[in-house]
Amino acid sequence: MCDRERGWSEVPLVKTWQLIAGSAVAGLALSAALVVTAGPWDSGQRKAERDRAASWSRTGGADHAAGGGLPQAAPSAPGVLGGLAPRPNAAGAALAGALTPLLADPALGTARGASVIDLATGQVLFESGAGDPMTPASTIKIATASAALAALGPEHRIRTTVTPGAGPGEIVLVGGGDPSLTAKKKSPAGSGGSLVALAADTAQALKAAGTDTVTLGYDDSLYTGPVLHQIGLDANIAPVTALTADEGRPDDSTSGPVDRSADPSKDTARSFAALLRDRGIKVSGEPARAKAPAGAQPLATTLSTPLAGLVERMLTHSDNDIAEALARQTALAAGRPASFEGAEQAVTEKLASLGLDLKGTRFADGSGLNRADRLSTRLLTALLAKAADPRHPELRPVLTGLPVAGFTGTLRTRNTGDSPAAGLVRAKTGTLSVANGLAGTVVDPSGRLLAFAFLAANTPDKAAAEKGLDKLAAAVAATP
């Protein structure tokens, strides 16, 4: 994963921010029971968090709806309303005193960037090298998620279809780039596009038309350019195609490094052919690459997990395959080629349209595996602020998808036990061989909801760098 080896944008001051922050605390300071039982592949945002982390509209309603009372703060969270008064001097000085010595840790390499802001007021509480573009590793997935959600919306679903082919008895499996597509009877990761359901519907349509023998083509032409990531064939990511089932994984894993299929499109078509045969449809010969006729009406369709769920899965488990798929979906929404280059242009343009300062940034990929990526910690906290802004409810899954320290995803084993960050810090990790990062949100002892981002370059040891970053996050959580 990337997690591989293995400026501030203005947030307006509105009177309702206090109520919004009160809702945010209830959602972001979750108890262990909630974060463990909530699954990232739920339809949309996690059900256990939906009425909490998503209750940020100015009317105090649940996700995308008005009405209802504000949820009560979780027992682990301090009250927030009394802590919202701006205290720039005291707050900044306290954080500087806590963070400056920790940033000097040699485990954090030769260059560091740090940014901490108050999400209720937009106040910058601490910065160090915050404007310096650095290799973000997987923290870039925050940007990928934000661009995709802004371009397509949280309810968008990606289609995989079967259409008639150019000749009699021909059908074509057409990929739409669904990263949740599975060939398994029961998806190990929950809801999403199902080749099993698609085969059943296709067989039914064929039999209704009096057809029991077909030749099968597959169309993955929606994506263009190289299918291999810049790092080559790698256990952390499958070749990026528009037709891939189970992320090209040969086993039942749903996250983490594992050897992948060298040709996911063809393997997916083979799986689909086998599913058709199981349902009484004879498939002649091997599936072959083909182009679906223009304007052909689908015989059957299966839909992905809603985009909000894809984003949450990507962020929780640092899923590189989903990240690259979402970057390409952003390119398609912008009318650009669905390639690494087209995705870079589209993500850049979409984030710029949100009013973010992108000076010095580069989105060479969507996953953060490419060392040519560049972000600043100031941009990372600005992205988190956009996701917390009630004017951008479409970006809420960026916050609800962040792993919870000590409990879920890539933070399950970090800042555990009696750490002040446990259960309160939600953050995206980033790990390459010589670059590490951590960016997310936390409720401090005064009840303020803060966003933080830390990046480290030329780190000598991954494990030591992660400990150094965890100490920084814990210090933000513990400093009033």
Tab-separated table of C-alpha atoms in Angstrom:
chain	number	residue	atom	x	y	z
A	1	MET	CA	0.000	0.000	0.000
A	2	CYS	CA	1.151	3.585	-0.184
A	3	ASP	CA	1.247	2.916	2.635
A	4	ARG	CA	3.301	1.106	0.146
A	5	GLU	CA	6.096	-0.850	1.842
A	6	ARG	CA	3.682	-2.376	3.244
A	7	GLY	CA	-2.540	27.527	1.460
A	8	TRP	CA	-5.189	27.376	3.809
A	9	SER	CA	-8.455	27.913	1.939
A	10	GLU	CA	-10.757	30.407	3.555
A	11	VAL	CA	-13.492	28.910	5.726
A	12	PRO	CA	-16.158	31.580	6.359
A	13	LEU	CA	-17.160	32.500	9.877
A	14	VAL	CA	-20.851	31.812	10.329
A	15	LYS	CA	-22.889	31.871	13.498
A	16	THR	CA	-23.915	28.263	13.093
A	17	TRP	CA	-20.326	26.970	13.271
A	18	GLN	CA	-20.763	26.288	16.985
A	19	LEU	CA	-23.643	23.930	16.345
A	20	ILE	CA	-21.780	22.386	13.442
A	21	ALA	CA	-18.710	21.730	15.550
A	22	GLY	CA	-20.921	20.227	18.270
A	23	SER	CA	-22.249	17.750	15.734
A	24	ALA	CA	-18.753	17.075	14.469
A	25	VAL	CA	-17.453	16.087	17.890
A	26	ALA	CA	-20.224	13.560	18.332
A	27	GLY	CA	-19.333	11.964	15.032
A	28	LEU	CA	-15.573	12.176	15.100
A	29	ALA	CA	-15.018	11.127	18.724
A	30	LEU	CA	-16.598	7.712	18.237
A	31	SER	CA	-16.636	4.946	20.788
A	32	ALA	CA	-14.861	1.691	20.064
A	33	ALA	CA	-18.117	-0.157	19.531
A	34	LEU	CA	-19.195	2.199	16.784
A	35	VAL	CA	-15.958	2.261	14.844
A	36	VAL	CA	-15.472	-1.491	14.968
A	37	THR	CA	-18.979	-2.411	13.849
A	38	ALA	CA	-19.344	0.216	11.129
A	39	GLY	CA	-18.336	-1.197	7.749
A	40	PRO	CA	-16.721	0.962	5.094
A	41	TRP	CA	-18.694	-0.663	2.247
A	42	ASP	CA	-22.104	0.441	3.536
A	43	SER	CA	-24.276	2.143	0.962
A	44	GLY	CA	-23.003	5.704	1.306
A	45	GLN	CA	-21.535	6.797	4.605
A	46	ARG	CA	-21.068	4.361	7.470
A	47	LYS	CA	-24.464	3.678	9.002
A	48	ALA	CA	-23.193	3.935	12.551
A	49	GLU	CA	-21.817	7.408	11.797
A	50	ARG	CA	-24.419	8.700	9.398
A	51	ASP	CA	-26.502	10.628	11.901
A	52	ARG	CA	-23.400	11.849	13.667
A	53	ALA	CA	-20.530	12.770	11.383
A	54	ALA	CA	-22.922	13.702	8.596
A	55	SER	CA	-25.199	15.884	10.734
A	56	TRP	CA	-23.493	19.077	9.630
A	57	SER	CA	-26.191	20.897	7.729
A	58	ARG	CA	-27.118	24.249	9.113
A	59	THR	CA	-30.504	22.862	10.167
A	60	GLY	CA	-28.869	20.132	12.227
A	61	GLY	CA	-30.425	17.286	10.223
A	62	ALA	CA	-28.940	13.950	9.249
A	63	ASP	CA	-27.001	13.454	6.045
A	64	HIS	CA	-28.504	15.467	3.166
A	65	ALA	CA	-31.721	16.030	5.117
A	66	ALA	CA	-33.118	18.713	7.355
A	67	GLY	CA	-34.742	18.270	10.724
A	68	GLY	CA	-33.938	16.288	13.853
A	69	GLY	CA	-31.996	17.278	16.917
A	70	LEU	CA	-28.279	17.508	17.310
A	71	PRO	CA	-26.681	14.257	18.527
A	72	GLN	CA	-25.187	14.165	21.986
A	73	ALA	CA	-21.423	14.082	22.399
A	74	ALA	CA	-19.898	10.640	22.856
A	75	PRO	CA	-18.717	9.901	26.414
A	76	SER	CA	-15.071	10.041	25.338
A	77	ALA	CA	-15.375	13.575	23.983
A	78	PRO	CA	-15.228	16.714	26.096
A	79	GLY	CA	-17.919	19.330	25.668
A	80	VAL	CA	-17.210	21.617	22.729
A	81	LEU	CA	-19.391	24.704	22.996
A	82	GLY	CA	-17.441	26.225	25.844
A	83	GLY	CA	-14.163	25.893	23.992
A	84	LEU	CA	-14.922	27.730	20.759
A	85	ALA	CA	-13.857	31.238	21.692
A	86	PRO	CA	-10.782	32.204	19.680
A	87	ARG	CA	-7.632	32.100	21.783
A	88	PRO	CA	-4.925	32.702	19.199
A	89	ASN	CA	-1.999	33.508	21.423
A	90	ALA	CA	-2.479	30.864	24.099
A	91	ALA	CA	-3.500	28.125	21.679
A	92	GLY	CA	-0.665	28.795	19.250
A	93	ALA	CA	1.932	29.038	21.978
A	94	ALA	CA	0.797	25.822	23.636
A	95	LEU	CA	0.890	23.875	20.395
A	96	ALA	CA	4.250	25.333	19.407
A	97	GLY	CA	5.654	24.280	22.760
A	98	ALA	CA	4.322	20.751	22.341
A	99	LEU	CA	5.065	20.199	18.649
A	100	THR	CA	8.374	21.963	18.018
A	101	PRO	CA	10.530	19.523	20.004
A	102	LEU	CA	8.724	16.532	18.491
A	103	LEU	CA	9.339	17.826	14.971
A	104	ALA	CA	13.076	17.802	15.719
A	105	ASP	CA	13.028	14.003	16.048
A	106	PRO	CA	15.722	12.603	13.667
A	107	ALA	CA	13.311	9.789	12.798
A	108	LEU	CA	11.331	12.360	10.801
A	109	GLY	CA	14.143	12.750	8.292
A	110	THR	CA	15.664	15.847	6.803
A	111	ALA	CA	12.556	17.885	5.978
A	112	ARG	CA	9.255	18.305	7.784
A	113	GLY	CA	6.015	20.120	7.184
A	114	ALA	CA	3.331	20.753	9.795
A	115	SER	CA	-0.027	22.509	9.875
A	116	VAL	CA	-2.750	22.637	12.543
A	117	ILE	CA	-5.951	24.664	12.156
A	118	ASP	CA	-9.190	25.160	14.079
A	119	LEU	CA	-11.997	23.884	11.860
A	120	ALA	CA	-14.632	26.002	13.612
A	121	THR	CA	-12.912	29.315	13.001
A	122	GLY	CA	-10.374	28.690	10.249
A	123	GLN	CA	-7.675	29.962	12.592
A	124	VAL	CA	-4.142	28.709	11.930
A	125	LEU	CA	-2.846	27.413	15.265
A	126	PHE	CA	0.553	26.103	14.205
A	127	GLU	CA	2.674	25.961	11.076
A	128	SER	CA	6.179	24.834	10.257
A	129	GLY	CA	7.214	24.462	6.648
A	130	ALA	CA	3.492	24.308	5.915
A	131	GLY	CA	3.762	25.760	2.415
A	132	ASP	CA	6.581	23.506	1.239
A	133	PRO	CA	5.495	20.948	-1.383
A	134	MET	CA	6.628	17.482	-0.273
A	135	THR	CA	6.079	13.865	-1.274
A	136	PRO	CA	2.724	13.090	0.388
A	137	ALA	CA	2.625	9.296	-0.035
A	138	SER	CA	-0.931	8.064	0.633
A	139	THR	CA	-2.110	11.296	2.242
A	140	ILE	CA	-2.682	12.380	-1.376
A	141	LYS	CA	-5.774	10.166	-1.264
A	142	ILE	CA	-7.475	13.004	0.647
A	143	ALA	CA	-7.059	15.124	-2.489
A	144	THR	CA	-8.156	12.289	-4.789
A	145	ALA	CA	-11.284	11.742	-2.705
A	146	SER	CA	-12.124	15.447	-2.584
A	147	ALA	CA	-11.799	15.868	-6.343
A	148	ALA	CA	-13.919	12.798	-7.133
A	149	LEU	CA	-16.676	13.756	-4.695
A	150	ALA	CA	-16.729	17.333	-5.954
A	151	ALA	CA	-16.888	16.155	-9.564
A	152	LEU	CA	-19.430	13.347	-9.249
A	153	GLY	CA	-21.200	13.569	-5.881
A	154	PRO	CA	-21.365	10.969	-3.098
A	155	GLU	CA	-24.265	8.981	-4.593
A	156	HIS	CA	-22.656	8.393	-7.993
A	157	ARG	CA	-22.392	4.738	-9.048
A	158	ILE	CA	-20.192	3.228	-11.740
A	159	ARG	CA	-21.787	0.880	-14.276
A	160	THR	CA	-20.567	-2.431	-15.645
A	161	THR	CA	-22.770	-3.598	-18.513
A	162	VAL	CA	-23.313	-6.365	-21.033
A	163	THR	CA	-24.405	-5.302	-24.508
A	164	PRO	CA	-25.111	-7.116	-27.780
A	165	GLY	CA	-22.040	-7.398	-29.973
A	166	ALA	CA	-21.600	-6.493	-33.625
A	167	GLY	CA	-22.785	-9.880	-34.928
A	168	PRO	CA	-25.394	-12.509	-34.130
A	169	GLY	CA	-24.747	-14.403	-30.917
A	170	GLU	CA	-22.093	-11.953	-29.766
A	171	ILE	CA	-22.179	-10.143	-26.433
A	172	VAL	CA	-19.690	-7.691	-24.928
A	173	LEU	CA	-18.804	-7.199	-21.249
A	174	VAL	CA	-18.172	-3.462	-20.928
A	175	GLY	CA	-16.102	-2.096	-18.062
A	176	GLY	CA	-16.923	1.236	-16.496
A	177	GLY	CA	-14.032	1.288	-14.040
A	178	ASP	CA	-15.888	-0.053	-10.977
A	179	PRO	CA	-13.233	-0.849	-8.324
A	180	SER	CA	-15.824	-2.659	-6.180
A	181	LEU	CA	-16.665	-5.186	-8.919
A	182	THR	CA	-16.444	-8.763	-7.662
A	183	ALA	CA	-16.697	-12.219	-9.197
A	184	LYS	CA	-17.402	-13.835	-5.836
A	185	LYS	CA	-20.863	-15.096	-4.905
A	186	LYS	CA	-20.659	-13.152	-1.659
A	187	SER	CA	-18.464	-10.111	-1.826
A	188	PRO	CA	-15.880	-10.185	0.964
A	189	ALA	CA	-16.069	-6.398	1.156
A	190	GLY	CA	-19.819	-5.870	1.099
A	191	SER	CA	-22.027	-4.234	-1.515
A	192	GLY	CA	-20.757	-3.327	-4.950
A	193	GLY	CA	-20.835	-4.366	-8.576
A	194	SER	CA	-21.466	-8.112	-8.911
A	195	LEU	CA	-20.421	-10.246	-11.862
A	196	VAL	CA	-22.594	-12.994	-10.378
A	197	ALA	CA	-25.734	-10.861	-10.525
A	198	LEU	CA	-24.711	-9.514	-13.927
A	199	ALA	CA	-24.316	-13.059	-15.300
A	200	ALA	CA	-27.706	-14.095	-13.914
A	201	ASP	CA	-29.445	-11.096	-15.500
A	202	THR	CA	-27.582	-11.608	-18.785
A	203	ALA	CA	-28.488	-15.300	-18.924
A	204	GLN	CA	-32.125	-14.458	-18.261
A	205	ALA	CA	-32.165	-11.870	-21.054
A	206	LEU	CA	-30.475	-14.249	-23.497
A	207	LYS	CA	-32.854	-17.103	-22.737
A	208	ALA	CA	-35.817	-14.777	-23.118
A	209	ALA	CA	-34.518	-13.970	-26.604
A	210	GLY	CA	-34.070	-17.654	-27.414
A	211	THR	CA	-30.270	-17.578	-27.253
A	212	ASP	CA	-28.296	-20.242	-25.424
A	213	THR	CA	-24.876	-19.962	-27.125
A	214	VAL	CA	-22.737	-16.819	-27.376
A	215	THR	CA	-19.274	-15.589	-28.070
A	216	LEU	CA	-18.000	-13.194	-25.419
A	217	GLY	CA	-15.988	-10.045	-25.986
A	218	TYR	CA	-14.779	-7.602	-23.373
A	219	ASP	CA	-14.392	-3.853	-23.705
A	220	ASP	CA	-12.037	-2.020	-21.366
A	221	SER	CA	-11.437	0.895	-23.707
A	222	LEU	CA	-12.873	3.499	-21.335
A	223	TYR	CA	-9.410	3.923	-19.809
A	224	THR	CA	-6.509	4.983	-21.991
A	225	GLY	CA	-2.746	5.181	-21.717
A	226	PRO	CA	-0.460	2.825	-19.786
A	227	VAL	CA	-2.193	0.305	-17.534
A	228	LEU	CA	0.873	-0.208	-15.355
A	229	HIS	CA	1.573	2.293	-12.625
A	230	GLN	CA	4.931	4.036	-12.711
A	231	ILE	CA	6.218	1.551	-10.104
A	232	GLY	CA	5.474	-1.351	-12.489
A	233	LEU	CA	3.767	-4.653	-11.713
A	234	ASP	CA	3.562	-4.527	-7.944
A	235	ALA	CA	1.773	-6.239	-5.054
A	236	ASN	CA	0.354	-2.893	-3.945
A	237	ILE	CA	-1.700	-2.188	-7.071
A	238	ALA	CA	-3.150	-4.067	-10.037
A	239	PRO	CA	-2.759	-2.878	-13.615
A	240	VAL	CA	-5.250	-0.027	-13.934
A	241	THR	CA	-8.013	-1.097	-16.314
A	242	ALA	CA	-11.699	-0.251	-16.708
A	243	LEU	CA	-12.656	-3.903	-16.197
A	244	THR	CA	-11.173	-5.444	-13.053
A	245	ALA	CA	-12.867	-7.781	-10.610
A	246	ASP	CA	-11.690	-8.117	-7.005
A	247	GLU	CA	-8.812	-5.703	-7.676
A	248	GLY	CA	-7.028	-8.469	-9.573
A	249	ARG	CA	-6.508	-10.360	-6.309
A	250	PRO	CA	-6.202	-14.149	-6.611
A	251	ASP	CA	-7.310	-14.764	-3.013
A	252	ASP	CA	-10.003	-13.526	-0.629
A	253	SER	CA	-7.998	-10.524	0.586
A	254	THR	CA	-9.635	-7.120	0.324
A	255	SER	CA	-6.712	-4.905	1.293
A	256	GLY	CA	-2.951	-4.955	1.636
A	257	PRO	CA	-0.194	-6.155	-0.687
A	258	VAL	CA	-0.721	-9.358	-2.659
A	259	ASP	CA	0.424	-10.498	-6.105
A	260	ARG	CA	-2.059	-9.335	-8.730
A	261	SER	CA	-3.317	-10.489	-12.096
A	262	ALA	CA	-1.112	-9.368	-14.969
A	263	ASP	CA	-4.225	-8.970	-17.181
A	264	PRO	CA	-7.233	-8.104	-14.990
A	265	SER	CA	-9.553	-7.367	-17.928
A	266	LYS	CA	-9.127	-10.776	-19.544
A	267	ASP	CA	-9.295	-12.594	-16.212
A	268	THR	CA	-12.524	-10.764	-15.380
A	269	ALA	CA	-14.025	-11.780	-18.743
A	270	ARG	CA	-13.001	-15.390	-18.118
A	271	SER	CA	-14.721	-15.329	-14.754
A	272	PHE	CA	-17.836	-13.888	-16.364
A	273	ALA	CA	-17.827	-16.609	-19.033
A	274	ALA	CA	-17.676	-19.270	-16.319
A	275	LEU	CA	-20.601	-17.665	-14.511
A	276	LEU	CA	-22.644	-17.669	-17.733
A	277	ARG	CA	-21.896	-21.363	-18.272
A	278	ASP	CA	-23.056	-22.087	-14.734
A	279	ARG	CA	-26.379	-20.511	-15.711
A	280	GLY	CA	-26.932	-22.565	-18.841
A	281	ILE	CA	-25.364	-20.283	-21.453
A	282	LYS	CA	-22.701	-21.854	-23.655
A	283	VAL	CA	-19.738	-19.552	-24.311
A	284	SER	CA	-17.775	-20.448	-27.429
A	285	GLY	CA	-14.014	-20.121	-27.247
A	286	GLU	CA	-11.985	-17.709	-25.138
A	287	PRO	CA	-13.192	-14.189	-24.415
A	288	ALA	CA	-11.519	-11.669	-26.726
A	289	ARG	CA	-11.097	-7.921	-26.591
A	290	ALA	CA	-13.872	-6.207	-28.544
A	291	LYS	CA	-15.591	-2.831	-28.863
A	292	ALA	CA	-19.204	-2.494	-27.871
A	293	PRO	CA	-21.253	-1.084	-30.761
A	294	ALA	CA	-22.042	2.602	-30.366
A	295	GLY	CA	-25.460	3.159	-28.858
A	296	ALA	CA	-26.001	-0.495	-27.975
A	297	GLN	CA	-28.646	-0.939	-25.272
A	298	PRO	CA	-27.436	-3.028	-22.317
A	299	LEU	CA	-28.791	-6.507	-21.794
A	300	ALA	CA	-27.855	-6.225	-18.109
A	301	THR	CA	-26.161	-3.800	-15.731
A	302	THR	CA	-24.542	-3.915	-12.308
A	303	LEU	CA	-23.694	-0.857	-10.220
A	304	SER	CA	-20.783	-0.070	-7.952
A	305	THR	CA	-20.875	0.900	-4.329
A	306	PRO	CA	-21.898	4.594	-4.158
A	307	LEU	CA	-18.929	6.907	-4.464
A	308	ALA	CA	-19.148	7.843	-0.779
A	309	GLY	CA	-18.581	4.200	0.135
A	310	LEU	CA	-15.696	3.869	-2.298
A	311	VAL	CA	-14.056	6.941	-0.782
A	312	GLU	CA	-14.472	5.599	2.749
A	313	ARG	CA	-13.014	2.228	1.786
A	314	MET	CA	-10.096	3.899	0.028
A	315	LEU	CA	-9.245	6.130	2.978
A	316	THR	CA	-9.755	3.548	5.715
A	317	HIS	CA	-7.570	0.894	4.099
A	318	SER	CA	-5.348	3.108	1.914
A	319	ASP	CA	-6.649	1.260	-1.131
A	320	ASN	CA	-4.486	2.136	-4.123
A	321	ASP	CA	-6.735	0.441	-6.689
A	322	ILE	CA	-9.769	2.478	-5.652
A	323	ALA	CA	-7.663	5.640	-5.618
A	324	GLU	CA	-6.550	5.239	-9.217
A	325	ALA	CA	-10.104	4.357	-10.278
A	326	LEU	CA	-11.493	7.499	-8.621
A	327	ALA	CA	-8.838	9.675	-10.238
A	328	ARG	CA	-9.883	8.344	-13.646
A	329	GLN	CA	-13.571	8.816	-12.873
A	330	THR	CA	-12.733	12.441	-12.119
A	331	ALA	CA	-11.041	12.690	-15.516
A	332	LEU	CA	-14.093	11.222	-17.263
A	333	ALA	CA	-16.366	13.704	-15.490
A	334	ALA	CA	-14.166	16.509	-16.799
A	335	GLY	CA	-14.178	15.164	-20.356
A	336	ARG	CA	-10.489	14.296	-20.183
A	337	PRO	CA	-8.797	11.019	-21.116
A	338	ALA	CA	-9.040	8.437	-18.334
A	339	SER	CA	-5.278	8.051	-18.047
A	340	PHE	CA	-2.645	8.984	-15.474
A	341	GLU	CA	-2.086	12.281	-17.306
A	342	GLY	CA	-5.768	13.032	-17.802
A	343	ALA	CA	-6.490	12.266	-14.164
A	344	GLU	CA	-3.704	14.586	-13.024
A	345	GLN	CA	-5.155	17.446	-15.053
A	346	ALA	CA	-8.719	16.790	-13.934
A	347	VAL	CA	-7.901	16.479	-10.218
A	348	THR	CA	-5.857	19.685	-10.368
A	349	GLU	CA	-8.644	21.588	-12.106
A	350	LYS	CA	-11.369	20.321	-9.795
A	351	LEU	CA	-9.468	21.200	-6.624
A	352	ALA	CA	-8.635	24.632	-8.046
A	353	SER	CA	-12.358	25.175	-8.631
A	354	LEU	CA	-12.874	24.732	-4.883
A	355	GLY	CA	-10.726	27.799	-4.291
A	356	LEU	CA	-7.670	25.929	-3.033
A	357	ASP	CA	-4.133	27.234	-3.464
A	358	LEU	CA	-2.322	24.566	-5.488
A	359	LYS	CA	1.031	26.290	-5.898
A	360	GLY	CA	3.798	23.702	-6.159
A	361	THR	CA	1.438	20.724	-6.131
A	362	ARG	CA	1.491	17.743	-8.461
A	363	PHE	CA	-0.953	14.840	-8.684
A	364	ALA	CA	1.114	12.401	-10.718
A	365	ASP	CA	-1.233	9.635	-9.601
A	366	GLY	CA	-4.268	9.191	-7.377
A	367	SER	CA	-2.780	6.761	-4.878
A	368	GLY	CA	0.448	8.405	-3.740
A	369	LEU	CA	2.673	5.564	-4.920
A	370	ASN	CA	4.402	7.936	-7.336
A	371	ARG	CA	7.276	9.799	-5.699
A	372	ALA	CA	6.734	12.680	-8.117
A	373	ASP	CA	3.556	13.669	-6.237
A	374	ARG	CA	3.793	16.938	-4.321
A	375	LEU	CA	1.515	18.420	-1.652
A	376	SER	CA	1.968	20.760	1.279
A	377	THR	CA	0.605	20.264	4.780
A	378	ARG	CA	-1.217	23.574	4.384
A	379	LEU	CA	-3.112	22.159	1.411
A	380	LEU	CA	-3.954	18.981	3.330
A	381	THR	CA	-5.527	20.898	6.202
A	382	ALA	CA	-7.314	23.146	3.700
A	383	LEU	CA	-8.810	20.043	2.069
A	384	LEU	CA	-10.001	18.790	5.449
A	385	ALA	CA	-11.498	22.207	6.133
A	386	LYS	CA	-13.429	22.034	2.856
A	387	ALA	CA	-14.794	18.650	3.894
A	388	ALA	CA	-15.896	20.201	7.217
A	389	ASP	CA	-17.537	23.190	5.541
A	390	PRO	CA	-21.372	22.941	5.664
A	391	ARG	CA	-21.467	24.429	2.181
A	392	HIS	CA	-19.785	21.259	0.870
A	393	PRO	CA	-21.817	18.332	2.246
A	394	GLU	CA	-20.732	16.288	-0.759
A	395	LEU	CA	-17.227	16.142	0.739
A	396	ARG	CA	-18.243	14.677	4.123
A	397	PRO	CA	-17.043	11.132	3.276
A	398	VAL	CA	-13.494	12.531	3.314
A	399	LEU	CA	-13.917	12.871	7.085
A	400	THR	CA	-16.053	9.813	7.794
A	401	GLY	CA	-13.657	7.587	5.854
A	402	LEU	CA	-10.552	8.475	7.848
A	403	PRO	CA	-9.246	5.597	9.997
A	404	VAL	CA	-9.695	5.915	13.762
A	405	ALA	CA	-6.541	5.735	15.877
A	406	GLY	CA	-6.340	2.467	17.760
A	407	PHE	CA	-9.423	0.977	16.108
A	408	THR	CA	-9.758	0.869	12.320
A	409	GLY	CA	-7.914	0.514	9.046
A	410	THR	CA	-4.335	1.650	8.763
A	411	LEU	CA	-4.501	3.239	12.251
A	412	ARG	CA	-5.778	0.129	14.007
A	413	THR	CA	-2.404	-0.604	15.609
A	414	ARG	CA	-1.260	2.996	16.023
A	415	ASN	CA	-1.863	5.311	19.012
A	416	THR	CA	-3.603	2.489	20.840
A	417	GLY	CA	-4.388	1.901	24.520
A	418	ASP	CA	-4.034	4.916	26.774
A	419	SER	CA	-2.705	7.226	24.073
A	420	PRO	CA	-4.583	10.556	24.154
A	421	ALA	CA	-5.125	10.072	20.428
A	422	ALA	CA	-6.905	6.697	20.728
A	423	GLY	CA	-10.477	6.979	19.486
A	424	LEU	CA	-10.174	10.734	18.926
A	425	VAL	CA	-7.681	11.060	16.080
A	426	ARG	CA	-8.974	10.218	12.616
A	427	ALA	CA	-6.247	10.421	10.015
A	428	LYS	CA	-4.945	9.268	6.656
A	429	THR	CA	-1.583	7.590	6.828
A	430	GLY	CA	1.147	7.851	4.224
A	431	THR	CA	4.144	5.552	3.910
A	432	LEU	CA	6.811	5.202	1.253
A	433	SER	CA	10.373	4.011	1.735
A	434	VAL	CA	11.686	7.516	2.477
A	435	ALA	CA	8.522	9.597	2.966
A	436	ASN	CA	5.863	9.475	5.656
A	437	GLY	CA	2.759	11.470	6.477
A	438	LEU	CA	-0.296	11.719	8.699
A	439	ALA	CA	-3.228	14.081	8.156
A	440	GLY	CA	-6.638	14.192	9.767
A	441	THR	CA	-8.835	15.571	12.535
A	442	VAL	CA	-8.964	15.457	16.308
A	443	VAL	CA	-10.970	16.942	19.170
A	444	ASP	CA	-8.597	18.632	21.607
A	445	PRO	CA	-9.117	18.824	25.418
A	446	SER	CA	-10.854	22.192	25.034
A	447	GLY	CA	-13.441	20.650	22.727
A	448	ARG	CA	-12.204	22.243	19.534
A	449	LEU	CA	-12.302	20.230	16.331
A	450	LEU	CA	-8.872	20.605	14.727
A	451	ALA	CA	-7.356	19.525	11.436
A	452	PHE	CA	-3.681	18.628	11.332
A	453	ALA	CA	-1.169	17.450	8.752
A	454	PHE	CA	2.425	16.287	9.137
A	455	LEU	CA	4.784	15.259	6.338
A	456	ALA	CA	8.341	13.957	6.671
A	457	ALA	CA	10.939	13.445	3.941
A	458	ASN	CA	14.053	11.277	3.707
A	459	THR	CA	13.040	9.307	6.761
A	460	PRO	CA	15.649	6.675	7.701
A	461	ASP	CA	13.238	4.084	9.117
A	462	LYS	CA	9.533	3.582	8.403
A	463	ALA	CA	8.549	2.287	11.839
A	464	ALA	CA	10.437	5.021	13.666
A	465	ALA	CA	8.922	7.695	11.424
A	466	GLU	CA	5.415	6.390	12.093
A	467	LYS	CA	6.040	6.570	15.843
A	468	GLY	CA	7.265	10.134	15.465
A	469	LEU	CA	4.145	11.113	13.529
A	470	ASP	CA	1.915	9.369	16.068
A	471	LYS	CA	3.536	11.381	18.851
A	472	LEU	CA	2.757	14.574	16.960
A	473	ALA	CA	-0.895	13.589	16.524
A	474	ALA	CA	-1.149	12.599	20.186
A	475	ALA	CA	0.337	15.940	21.197
A	476	VAL	CA	-2.328	17.791	19.204
A	477	ALA	CA	-4.985	15.658	20.897
A	478	ALA	CA	-3.579	16.366	24.363
A	479	THR	CA	-2.739	20.084	24.126
A	480	PRO	CA	-5.524	22.421	25.331
